[in-house]
Short mmCIF file of C-alpha atoms in Angstrom, two decimals:
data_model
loop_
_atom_site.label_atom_id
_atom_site.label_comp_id
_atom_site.label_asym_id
_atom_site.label_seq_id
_atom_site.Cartn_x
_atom_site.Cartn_y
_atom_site.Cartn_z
CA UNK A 1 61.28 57.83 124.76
CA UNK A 2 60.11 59.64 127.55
CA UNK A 3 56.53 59.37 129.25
CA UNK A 4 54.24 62.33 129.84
CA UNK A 5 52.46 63.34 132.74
CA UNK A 6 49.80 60.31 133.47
CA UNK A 7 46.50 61.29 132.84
CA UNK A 8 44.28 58.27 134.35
CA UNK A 9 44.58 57.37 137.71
CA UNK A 10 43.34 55.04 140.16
CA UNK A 11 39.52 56.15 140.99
CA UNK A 12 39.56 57.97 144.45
CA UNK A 13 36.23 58.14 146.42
CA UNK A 14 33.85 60.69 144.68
CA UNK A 15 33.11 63.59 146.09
CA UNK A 16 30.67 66.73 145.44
CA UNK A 17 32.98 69.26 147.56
CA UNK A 18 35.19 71.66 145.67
CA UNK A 19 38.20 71.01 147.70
CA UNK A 20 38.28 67.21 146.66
CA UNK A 21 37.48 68.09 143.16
CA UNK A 22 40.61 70.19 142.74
CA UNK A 23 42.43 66.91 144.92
CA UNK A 24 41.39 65.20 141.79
CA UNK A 25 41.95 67.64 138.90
CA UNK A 26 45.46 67.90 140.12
CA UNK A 27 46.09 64.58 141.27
CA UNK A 28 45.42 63.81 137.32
CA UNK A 29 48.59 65.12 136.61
CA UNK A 30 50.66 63.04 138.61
CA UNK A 31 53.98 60.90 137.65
CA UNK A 32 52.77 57.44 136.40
CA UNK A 33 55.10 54.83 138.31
CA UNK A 34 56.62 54.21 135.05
CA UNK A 35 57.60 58.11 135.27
CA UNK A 36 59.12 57.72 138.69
CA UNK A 37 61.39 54.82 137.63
CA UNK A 38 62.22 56.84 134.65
CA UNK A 39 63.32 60.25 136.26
CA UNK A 40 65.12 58.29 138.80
CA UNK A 41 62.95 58.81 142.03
CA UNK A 42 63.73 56.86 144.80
CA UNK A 43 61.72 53.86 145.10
CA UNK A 44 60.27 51.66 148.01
CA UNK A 45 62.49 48.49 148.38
CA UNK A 46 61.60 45.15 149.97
CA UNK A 47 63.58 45.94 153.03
CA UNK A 48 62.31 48.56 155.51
CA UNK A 49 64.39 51.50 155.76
CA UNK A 50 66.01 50.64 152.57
CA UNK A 51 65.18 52.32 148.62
CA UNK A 52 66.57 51.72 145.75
CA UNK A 53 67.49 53.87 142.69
CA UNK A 54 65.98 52.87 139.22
CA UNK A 55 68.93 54.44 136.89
CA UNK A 56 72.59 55.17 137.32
CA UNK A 57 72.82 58.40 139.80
CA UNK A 58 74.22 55.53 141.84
CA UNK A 59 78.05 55.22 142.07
CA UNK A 60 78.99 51.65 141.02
CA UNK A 61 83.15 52.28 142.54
CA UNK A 62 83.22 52.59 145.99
CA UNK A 63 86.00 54.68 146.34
CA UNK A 64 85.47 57.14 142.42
CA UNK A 65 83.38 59.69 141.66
CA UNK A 66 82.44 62.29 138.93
CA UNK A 67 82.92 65.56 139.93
CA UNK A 68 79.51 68.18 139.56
CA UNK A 69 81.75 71.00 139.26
CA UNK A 70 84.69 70.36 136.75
CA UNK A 71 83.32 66.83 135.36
CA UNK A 72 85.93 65.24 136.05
CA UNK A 73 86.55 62.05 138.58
CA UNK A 74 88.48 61.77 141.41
CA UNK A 75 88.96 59.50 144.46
CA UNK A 76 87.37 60.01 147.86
CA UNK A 77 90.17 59.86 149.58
CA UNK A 78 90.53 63.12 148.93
CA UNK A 79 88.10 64.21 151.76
CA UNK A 80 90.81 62.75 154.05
CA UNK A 81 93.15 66.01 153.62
CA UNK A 82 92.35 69.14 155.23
CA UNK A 83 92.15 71.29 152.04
CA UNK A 84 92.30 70.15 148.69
CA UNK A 85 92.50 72.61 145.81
CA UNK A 86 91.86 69.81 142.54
CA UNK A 87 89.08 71.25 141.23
CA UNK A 88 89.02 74.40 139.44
CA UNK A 89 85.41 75.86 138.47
CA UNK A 90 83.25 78.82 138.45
CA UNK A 91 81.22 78.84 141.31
CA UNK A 92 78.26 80.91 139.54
CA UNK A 93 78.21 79.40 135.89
CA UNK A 94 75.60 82.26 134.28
CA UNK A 95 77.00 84.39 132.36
CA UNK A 96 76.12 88.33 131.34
CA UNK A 97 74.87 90.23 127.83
CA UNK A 98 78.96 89.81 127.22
CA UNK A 99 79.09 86.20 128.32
CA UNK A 100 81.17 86.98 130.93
CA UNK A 101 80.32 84.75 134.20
CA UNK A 102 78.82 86.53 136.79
CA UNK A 103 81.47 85.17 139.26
CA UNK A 104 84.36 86.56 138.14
CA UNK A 105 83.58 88.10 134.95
CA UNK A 106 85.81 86.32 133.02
CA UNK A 107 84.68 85.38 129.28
CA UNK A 108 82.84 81.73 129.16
CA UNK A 109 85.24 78.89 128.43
CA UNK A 110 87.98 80.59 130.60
CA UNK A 111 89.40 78.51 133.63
CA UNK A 112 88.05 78.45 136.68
CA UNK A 113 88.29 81.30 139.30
CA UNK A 114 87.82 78.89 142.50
CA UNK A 115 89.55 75.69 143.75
CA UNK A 116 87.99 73.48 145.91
CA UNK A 117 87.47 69.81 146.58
CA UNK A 118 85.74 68.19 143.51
CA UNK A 119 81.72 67.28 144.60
CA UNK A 120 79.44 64.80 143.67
CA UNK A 121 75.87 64.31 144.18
CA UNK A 122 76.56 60.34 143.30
CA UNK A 123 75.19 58.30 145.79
CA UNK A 124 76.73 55.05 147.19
CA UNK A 125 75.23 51.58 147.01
CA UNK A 126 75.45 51.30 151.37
CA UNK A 127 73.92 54.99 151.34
CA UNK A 128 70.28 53.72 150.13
CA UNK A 129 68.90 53.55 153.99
CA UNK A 130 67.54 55.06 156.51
CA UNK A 131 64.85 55.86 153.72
CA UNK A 132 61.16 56.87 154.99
CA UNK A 133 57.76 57.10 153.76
CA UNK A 134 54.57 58.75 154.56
CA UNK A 135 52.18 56.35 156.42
CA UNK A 136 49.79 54.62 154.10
CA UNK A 137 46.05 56.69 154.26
CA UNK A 138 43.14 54.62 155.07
CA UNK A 139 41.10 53.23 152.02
CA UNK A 140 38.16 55.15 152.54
CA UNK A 141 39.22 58.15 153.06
CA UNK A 142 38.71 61.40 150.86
CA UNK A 143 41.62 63.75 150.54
CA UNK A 144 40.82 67.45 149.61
CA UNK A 145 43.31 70.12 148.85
CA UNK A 146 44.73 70.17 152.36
CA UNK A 147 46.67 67.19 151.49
CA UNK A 148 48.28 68.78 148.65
CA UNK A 149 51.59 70.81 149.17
CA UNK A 150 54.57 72.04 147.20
CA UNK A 151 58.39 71.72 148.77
CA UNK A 152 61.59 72.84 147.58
CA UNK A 153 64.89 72.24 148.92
CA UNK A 154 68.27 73.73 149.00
CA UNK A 155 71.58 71.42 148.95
CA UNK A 156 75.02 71.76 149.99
CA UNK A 157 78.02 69.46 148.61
CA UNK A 158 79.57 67.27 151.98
CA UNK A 159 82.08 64.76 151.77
CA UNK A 160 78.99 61.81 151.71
CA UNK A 161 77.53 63.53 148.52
CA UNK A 162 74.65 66.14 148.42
CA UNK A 163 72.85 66.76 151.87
CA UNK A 164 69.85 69.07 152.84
CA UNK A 165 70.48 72.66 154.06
CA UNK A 166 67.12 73.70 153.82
CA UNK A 167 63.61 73.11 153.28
CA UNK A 168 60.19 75.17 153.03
CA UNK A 169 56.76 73.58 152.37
CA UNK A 170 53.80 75.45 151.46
CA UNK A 171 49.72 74.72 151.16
CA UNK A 172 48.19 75.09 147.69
CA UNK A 173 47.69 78.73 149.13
CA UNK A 174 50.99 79.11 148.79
CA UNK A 175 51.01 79.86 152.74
CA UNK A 176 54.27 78.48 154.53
CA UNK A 177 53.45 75.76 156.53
CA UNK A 178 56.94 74.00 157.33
CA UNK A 179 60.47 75.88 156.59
CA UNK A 180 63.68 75.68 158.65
CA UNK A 181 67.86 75.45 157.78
CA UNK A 182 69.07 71.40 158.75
CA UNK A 183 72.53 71.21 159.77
CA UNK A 184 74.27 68.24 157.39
CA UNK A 185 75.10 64.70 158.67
CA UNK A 186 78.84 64.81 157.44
CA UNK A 187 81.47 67.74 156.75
CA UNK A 188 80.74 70.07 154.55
CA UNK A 189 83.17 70.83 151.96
CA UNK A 190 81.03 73.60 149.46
CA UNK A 191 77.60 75.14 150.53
CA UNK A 192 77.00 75.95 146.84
CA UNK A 193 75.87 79.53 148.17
CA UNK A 194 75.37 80.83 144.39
CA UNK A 195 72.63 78.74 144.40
CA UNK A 196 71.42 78.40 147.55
CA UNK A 197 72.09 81.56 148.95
CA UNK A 198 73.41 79.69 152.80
CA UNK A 199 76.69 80.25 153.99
CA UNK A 200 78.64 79.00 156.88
CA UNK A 201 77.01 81.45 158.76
CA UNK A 202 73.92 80.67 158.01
CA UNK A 203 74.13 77.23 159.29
CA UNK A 204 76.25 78.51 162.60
CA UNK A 205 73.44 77.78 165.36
CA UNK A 206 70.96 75.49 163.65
CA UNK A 207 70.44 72.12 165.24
CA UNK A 208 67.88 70.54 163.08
CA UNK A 209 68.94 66.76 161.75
CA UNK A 210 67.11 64.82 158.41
CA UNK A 211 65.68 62.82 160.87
CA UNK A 212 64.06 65.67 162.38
CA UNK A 213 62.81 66.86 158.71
CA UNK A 214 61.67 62.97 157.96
CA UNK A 215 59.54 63.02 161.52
CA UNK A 216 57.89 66.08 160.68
CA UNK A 217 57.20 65.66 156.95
CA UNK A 218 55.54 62.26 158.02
CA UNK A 219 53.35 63.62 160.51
CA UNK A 220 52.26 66.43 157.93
CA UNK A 221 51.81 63.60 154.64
CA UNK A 222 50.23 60.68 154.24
CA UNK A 223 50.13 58.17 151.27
CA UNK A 224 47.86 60.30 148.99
CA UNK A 225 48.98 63.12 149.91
CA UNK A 226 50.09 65.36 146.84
CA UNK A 227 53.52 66.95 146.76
CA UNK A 228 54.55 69.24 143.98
CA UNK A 229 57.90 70.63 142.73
CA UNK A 230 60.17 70.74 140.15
CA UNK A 231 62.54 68.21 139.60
CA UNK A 232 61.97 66.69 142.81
CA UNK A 233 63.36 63.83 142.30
CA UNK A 234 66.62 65.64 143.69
CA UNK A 235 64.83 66.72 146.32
CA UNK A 236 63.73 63.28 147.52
CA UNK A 237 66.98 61.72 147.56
CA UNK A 238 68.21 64.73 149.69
CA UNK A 239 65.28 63.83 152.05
CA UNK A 240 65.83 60.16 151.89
CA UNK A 241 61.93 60.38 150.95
CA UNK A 242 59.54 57.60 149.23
CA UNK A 243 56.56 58.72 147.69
CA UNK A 244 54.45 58.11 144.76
CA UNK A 245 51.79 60.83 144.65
CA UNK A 246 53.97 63.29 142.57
CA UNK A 247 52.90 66.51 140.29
CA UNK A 248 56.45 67.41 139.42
CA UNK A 249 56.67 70.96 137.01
CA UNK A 250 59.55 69.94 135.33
CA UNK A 251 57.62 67.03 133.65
CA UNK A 252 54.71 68.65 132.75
CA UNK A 253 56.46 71.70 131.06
CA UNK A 254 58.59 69.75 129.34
CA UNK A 255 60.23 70.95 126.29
CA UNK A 256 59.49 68.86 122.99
CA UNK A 257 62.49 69.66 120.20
CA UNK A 258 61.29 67.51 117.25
CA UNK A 259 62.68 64.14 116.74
CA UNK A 260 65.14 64.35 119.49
CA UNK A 261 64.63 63.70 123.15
CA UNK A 262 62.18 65.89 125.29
CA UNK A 263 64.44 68.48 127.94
CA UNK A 264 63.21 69.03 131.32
CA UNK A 265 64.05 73.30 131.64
CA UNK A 266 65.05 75.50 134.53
CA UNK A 267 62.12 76.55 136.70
CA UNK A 268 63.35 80.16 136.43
CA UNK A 269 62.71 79.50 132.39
CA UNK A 270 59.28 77.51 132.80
CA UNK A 271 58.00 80.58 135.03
CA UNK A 272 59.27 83.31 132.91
CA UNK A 273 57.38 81.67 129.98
CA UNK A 274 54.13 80.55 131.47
CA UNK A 275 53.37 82.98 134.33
CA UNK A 276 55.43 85.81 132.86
CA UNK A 277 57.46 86.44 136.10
CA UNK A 278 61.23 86.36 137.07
CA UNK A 279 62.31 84.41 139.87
CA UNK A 280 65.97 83.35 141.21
CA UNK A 281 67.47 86.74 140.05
CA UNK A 282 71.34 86.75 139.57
CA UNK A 283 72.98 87.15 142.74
CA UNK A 284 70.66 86.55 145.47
CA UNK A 285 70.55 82.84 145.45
CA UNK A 286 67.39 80.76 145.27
CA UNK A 287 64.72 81.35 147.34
CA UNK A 288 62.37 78.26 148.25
CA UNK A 289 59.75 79.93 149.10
CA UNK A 290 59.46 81.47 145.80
CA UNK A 291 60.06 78.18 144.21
CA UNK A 292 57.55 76.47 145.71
CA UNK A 293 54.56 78.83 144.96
CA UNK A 294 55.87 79.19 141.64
CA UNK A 295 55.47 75.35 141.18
CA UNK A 296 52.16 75.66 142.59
CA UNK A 297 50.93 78.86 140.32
CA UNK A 298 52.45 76.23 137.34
CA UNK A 299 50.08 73.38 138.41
CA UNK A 300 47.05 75.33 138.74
CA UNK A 301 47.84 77.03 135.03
CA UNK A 302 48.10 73.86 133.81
CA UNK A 303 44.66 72.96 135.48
CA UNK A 304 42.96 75.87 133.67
CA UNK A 305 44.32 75.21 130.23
CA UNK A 306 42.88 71.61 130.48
CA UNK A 307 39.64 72.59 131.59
CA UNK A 308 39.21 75.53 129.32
#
């Protein structure tokens, strides 16, 4: 049975300024540890530099996967070859008004149009380090709403798994305050540009490492720090991030369908619903900076239907 949204928290320094009141309004709404271990965030281990992974996203075989793209598995060995055409799929899986995917056009259920290598976002057991955190906040102090900030990342598929392309953070403003391309640690073997909208092109010139993200994200966050998004626990594993304040969309617009099991929903869907806007239109790709303030309009709806 799945958890909702915590609603008690541990008491933070009171505070008559409006800023730390909305800290604390939204900071209600955070993931419960429980939550975290149940969504499969990463999670502080005893070792420094190491997390660990509460559920199975992590591959138990060394050398087998499960492919993202056709569902199938296959061996990694198969990044040794030069160009591997295994997997068939549709690169854009939406389909039209004649359910035709918007790839190819072909009707749904058809074969693939593309071959590639198969991906995976699986990660390994020896690929659970060089994990970092935000440095812990001193006990007395009194965070406001500049410590709260929404992120959204786009991924490409490499032969280690699913790496960071991208990243954009913005203030509760909605204001950019952090947003450059990262150039992956391994090969790249599908940039997933349906989704994220990056090419090889894109990513031609950039020079920016995780490690460079992880630096600046830790100088910009601190332990209570509040970082929203939706379904971010993706986005933390691409970071290699540990955190625990988390106000995470997908959670607290999650849809109840009776007796059965509660489904997180596409942000696109959440937004169209709640805030009566369309984001990531067909064709473009996703934009992270619409993402993000879309996560953030989401919170602070949620805010005013609890306070009403």
């Amino acid at each position: 049975m799945m958890l909702q949204p915590q609603i008690l928290i541990d008491k933070f320094v009171e505070s008559t300024d409006p800023r730390s009141v909305q800290y604390n309004n939204i900071a209600k709404l955070r993931l419960s540890d429980a939550q975290l271990r149940e969504y499969n965030f990463p999670r502080k281990s005893t070792t420094p530099g190491l997390a660990y992974l509460p559920s199975a996203h992590v591959a138990l075989d060394e050398n087998r996967r499960k492919c993202d793209q056709c569902g199938n598995e296959f061996n990694l060995t198969e990044y040794d070859q030069e160009s591997v055409n295994q997997c068939r799929y549709h690169p854009n899986r939406k389909t039209d008004q004649n359910n035709a995917y918007l790839c190819c056009k072909k009707l749904y259920g058809s074969f693939g149009c593309t071959t590639n290598y198969h991906v995976t976002a699986q990660i390994a057991y020896n690929d659970l380090a060089t994990f970092v955190s935000a440095p812990t906040c001193d006990i007395n102090y009194v965070p406001t709403q500049a410590d709260i900030f929404s992120l959204d990342c786009e991924m490409c598929y490499t032969v280690a798994g699913s790496e960071i392309i991208s990243i954009t953070v913005v203030d509760i403003g909605g204001k950019v305050v952090y947003d450059t391309y990262v150039k992956p640690t391994h090969r790249i073997v599908n940039y997933n540009t349906a989704y994220s909208g990056i090419d090889a092109k894109t990513l031609e010139n950039v020079t920016c490492t995780l490690s460079d993200v992880q630096g600046k994200l830790c100088s910009m966050f601190h332990s209570k720090t509040i970082l929203i998004g939706h379904s971010l626990e993706s986005d933390f594993k691409a970071l290699k991030l540990v955190h625990d304040m988390v106000v995470d969309t997908s959670v607290l617009f999650i849809q109840h369908r009776g007796r059965r099991s509660p489904v997180k929903r596409r942000l696109k869907t959440v937004v169209l619903d709640y805030l009566h806007r369309h984001i990531q239109l067909d064709g473009t790709g996703h934009s992270s900076l619409e993402d993000a303030q879309a996560c953030i309009d989401l919170v602070l709806l949620k805010i005013q239907q609890q306070t009403r």
